[in-house]
Structures are given as structure tokens and as C-alpha cells.
Amino acid sequence: VLVVLQDDSSGKCLPRGGPTVGAALDTQARRIVRQITGLNEQYLEQLYTLSVLEPTGWVVIVAYLGLVRPDQGDALGPGAGWYEVLAFPHISPPDHMVIDYALLRLRAKIGYTTLAFDLLPPTFTLRELQGTYEAILDRPLDKRNFRRRVIAAGMLEPTGGKRREGSHRPALLYRLSAVLDRETYLTPAWAEGP
Amino acid sequence: VLVVLQDDSSGKCLPRGGPTVGAALDTQARRIVRQITGLNEQYLEQLYTLSVLEPTGWVVIVAYLGLVRPDQGDALGPGAGWYEVLAFPHISPPDHMVIDYALLRLRAKIGYTTLAFDLLPPTFTLRELQGTYEAILDRPLDKRNFRRRVIAAGMLEPTGGKRREGSHRPALLYRLSAVLDRETYLTPAWAEGP
DNA sequence: TCAAAAGTGTTAAAGCTACACCCATGG
DNA sequence: CCATGGGTGTAGCTTTAACACTTTTGA
């Protein structure tokens, strides 16, 4: 599990952007992701708003969590790089807390949502799905129990295709079932206007 | 379950206050609760930050959820009143969403935290505790299962006292066990400075 | 034929739900 | 002695965790 950090006057920090007049918060967050990282995030969720006492005065930061599919390219703009969340370089305490909290939320949320699918291509093998969960939770999962759970949850549809990749049995391909309900997400998904 | 609303130019709205320079967000939230309602909240948690397009331009609102013990008085300042969350008067869409979301979070969170105890006096009967859960969840709970669960969760300590109130068997009194861990709260509890 | 990952069932333990009666008290 | 709310146990069901072998393929 990697996180994007950018260069800062004194080290590394999370990508950050100033406000724009005339746009909703979520829109601004998407803009900042694109401008600073050049990435196309698959999912964006507001995390927490904190106030920080900086040399110039109090600053209010609205933190967001964005998920990026690794197969969508990982080229970053200048001054930015990917870092392991479990061993990232020294950053400011507020940024550190935001990352810790993002990981906490992500870990809790993949348990009752389909968030993990936002980190995979539209079609994938069960092993890839399990690998995504294992990377986020940072612990191994039992293959049989895992498969039984995701199938029982009705999240999967077989595409009918297979993928051969190596000298062994090919894996069946699945896609996320169309009948996911985002109502269990426990995050407000309200329209904020343009 | 009641919510405080105050008078607004065109109806009712959630208590709201402008920013103060030189204070952390949580501190400001506490100040606003005290100033507008005069209440002493037992618990305060940031809910969500939304941007709203008002006649004067975009406004960013950092919404908080505060819990108030009913036994701590319910006298409100002028222009404010208590309303049933399940049947409150017409309010603006953003305020409506904040209330809906607050109730959603509260309902989810009493399941894995000790939040309900913030709505009770330090010492209480099991029936009072169950009543708190039932009011929040808006459905009846089984007495035996409820008692078994809260006791198994190790949340309770008998005080040794009883409470007689009526022509029937007196109820044993409990307090919240000192060994609660707030680490399951899934909310960042970071220090923001003064 | 071998190596390597894909796929597949069962069993035991824990947790959850539903449900009915006796207990202590005041009037 | 009766009305009232306080307190208690059990049985069926569902969910979870642990665990090992067979299948298909390319080299």
C-alpha cells in the first residue's frame, strides 16, 4: 500500500492545494489530485477536517482519501513520489495523522463495502481481489473462507473468461456485480451542486 | 431523540456559528454549542464538512455532533428549541442531511463504542441503558440478550447500590467500567493544540 | 512428470435470536 | 395479595475460523 507524498519546504508532505472560489469541496479535491499528481483517482472520500497552527496562523485542512488503480499508471508530476504507508519518511504530525486515519478508515470500510474493487481493473481474478484485501489489511487471509464470503455477499459475477499466466491452471475472471448497493457506505453522498 | 434547532431568517436551522481566529476547530465547536444553546455537551465529534452555495457565495460548514445528557438540563437560549429527529420541521437541505448523517453515525457507533453512556448519568440502571439504545435505534431490544451483551462486553461495573422507584423490585445500579478503550472509536482523537 | 497456482468442503466454536417465568417491592 | 417492573437460562440457527487435497496448465 503506497501513498503519494510531495516535496515540501522542509521534507515531504501530502499533496495539498489552496481553495478555489466557486467550486464545491469535492470538486476542488478532485482538481487538486489531478493537478498535483496527474493521477485519475477511482474513488474519493472526505476523511476529516483539521485545524493546524502554522507559522502564518491557523489553517483549516479538509483531508480526502483517494484510491488509484495501480494499472492506471503511476507516473507522478515533478516533486512527488510513492511511499510505503507502513514506512514513509518523516512528515509533519498532521499529515502523519491523516495517513494513519486514512488507513484506519480504509481497513474498516473494505469490510462492509466494495471499496476494494476500486483498486482493481473492471475484470479480475479472485486471487487479485484477495491480494488487494491482504495488502490493505496487512495480513494473510484464508483462500477458501475469502472466496466463500465474497461469493456469498453477491458481489461477484463471472465474466466467463479465464486468464492463463504461467505454467499452471488458469484463473476464472470476475467483475463486480451490478447490484452493489452504495447505501452501506456510511458516508454522505449528497449532491453539492456544480 | 431530540435535536436543537434555532430560529433562522426563513424557518429553523441547526445552531451555527462563525469562525474565530486563533482557535482550533474542536474548541470553536464547543464554544458555539455553549454560546447558542447554553448546554453542556458530554461528547463532541466532527461529522462532515460540506460546502454550500448560499446567496452570498460558497460557504464551508464543518458539522459536529454533540451529545447532551437529558439530566443536565434542557433549558435553551432564546430562539432555540428541541425537536424530534424523526419529525422535525422543514429546514434547509444541507441541515437536513447533517441531521440524517448524524443519526446514521450515532446508530452505527453505539454498536461498537460506549457512546450511549455519554447520554446517561454516571450511575444508571440496565433498563435506562437499554432505553437509550432503543431510543437511538428506534426499535425495541430483547431485555435478556441486551443485558448479556453489555455484560459480556465488560462495559459495566456494579456500584453495589440499588434504586427503588415504584411498587416493584429495585434495580441494581451500574457505572461504566473504567477499562473502556476509546481506541475502537474509529475517529481521530488528535491533539490540535490550544 | 514436475512445479505452481487454481479451485473446492467439512467440522467445531462462537455468536445471535427468540422466547417465558420467577423475584422483590409498595400499595 | 396483587400489580409492577427487575431479573434470569436455554435451544436452534447462523456465522466464523481452521484446515488439506485435487485440478489444470506450461515447461
mmCIF file of C-alpha atoms (C1' of nucleotides) in Angstrom, chain C, chain D:
data_model
loop_
_atom_site.group_PDB
_atom_site.id
_atom_site.type_symbol
_atom_site.label_atom_id
_atom_site.label_comp_id
_atom_site.label_asym_id
_atom_site.label_seq_id
_atom_site.Cartn_x
_atom_site.Cartn_y
_atom_site.Cartn_z
ATOM 1 C "C1'" DT C 1 6.438 -35.710 -14.818
ATOM 2 C "C1'" DC C 2 7.063 -31.817 -12.217
ATOM 3 C "C1'" DA C 3 6.289 -27.290 -10.424
ATOM 4 C "C1'" DA C 4 2.976 -23.836 -9.498
ATOM 5 C "C1'" DA C 5 -1.110 -21.583 -8.639
ATOM 6 C "C1'" DA C 6 -6.403 -22.509 -9.007
ATOM 7 C "C1'" DG C 7 -10.042 -24.460 -7.123
ATOM 8 C "C1'" DT C 8 -13.001 -26.971 -3.647
ATOM 9 C "C1'" DG C 9 -15.903 -28.967 1.789
ATOM 10 C "C1'" DT C 10 -16.176 -30.115 6.389
ATOM 11 C "C1'" DT C 11 -16.118 -29.548 11.193
ATOM 12 C "C1'" DA C 12 -16.001 -27.190 15.616
ATOM 13 C "C1'" DA C 13 -16.671 -22.985 18.153
ATOM 14 C "C1'" DA C 14 -18.707 -18.705 18.881
ATOM 15 C "C1'" DG C 15 -22.257 -15.599 18.481
ATOM 16 C "C1'" DC C 16 -27.090 -14.293 17.643
ATOM 17 C "C1'" DT C 17 -32.206 -14.629 18.087
ATOM 18 C "C1'" DA C 18 -36.246 -15.899 20.033
ATOM 19 C "C1'" DC C 19 -38.716 -16.936 23.859
ATOM 20 C "C1'" DA C 20 -41.357 -17.406 29.401
ATOM 21 C "C1'" DC C 21 -41.139 -17.450 34.027
ATOM 22 C "C1'" DC C 22 -39.924 -16.188 38.980
ATOM 23 C "C1'" DC C 23 -38.435 -12.228 42.194
ATOM 24 C "C1'" DA C 24 -38.769 -8.244 45.187
ATOM 25 C "C1'" DT C 25 -41.291 -4.420 46.343
ATOM 26 C "C1'" DG C 26 -45.157 -0.806 47.621
ATOM 27 C "C1'" DG C 27 -49.751 -0.081 47.997
ATOM 28 C "C1'" DC D 1 -52.477 -10.379 47.583
ATOM 29 C "C1'" DC D 2 -51.851 -8.002 43.542
ATOM 30 C "C1'" DA D 3 -49.790 -5.065 40.198
ATOM 31 C "C1'" DT D 4 -45.405 -3.612 38.521
ATOM 32 C "C1'" DG D 5 -41.096 -3.688 36.591
ATOM 33 C "C1'" DG D 6 -36.419 -6.357 37.680
ATOM 34 C "C1'" DG D 7 -34.013 -10.191 36.889
ATOM 35 C "C1'" DT D 8 -32.642 -14.880 34.837
ATOM 36 C "C1'" DG D 9 -31.444 -19.556 31.047
ATOM 37 C "C1'" DT D 10 -31.880 -22.415 27.042
ATOM 38 C "C1'" DA D 11 -32.267 -24.222 22.336
ATOM 39 C "C1'" DG D 12 -31.893 -23.571 17.355
ATOM 40 C "C1'" DC D 13 -29.612 -21.179 13.917
ATOM 41 C "C1'" DT D 14 -26.130 -18.562 11.607
ATOM 42 C "C1'" DT D 15 -21.604 -17.091 11.204
ATOM 43 C "C1'" DT D 16 -16.791 -17.666 11.605
ATOM 44 C "C1'" DA D 17 -12.210 -19.963 11.714
ATOM 45 C "C1'" DA D 18 -9.262 -23.638 10.890
ATOM 46 C "C1'" DC D 19 -7.606 -26.888 7.986
ATOM 47 C "C1'" DA D 20 -5.527 -30.317 3.084
ATOM 48 C "C1'" DC D 21 -6.097 -32.190 -1.088
ATOM 49 C "C1'" DT D 22 -7.227 -32.398 -6.234
ATOM 50 C "C1'" DT D 23 -7.119 -29.902 -10.799
ATOM 51 C "C1'" DT D 24 -5.200 -27.696 -14.766
ATOM 52 C "C1'" DT D 25 -1.679 -25.932 -17.111
ATOM 53 C "C1'" DG D 26 3.275 -24.862 -19.344
ATOM 54 C "C1'" DA D 27 7.788 -26.141 -19.365
#
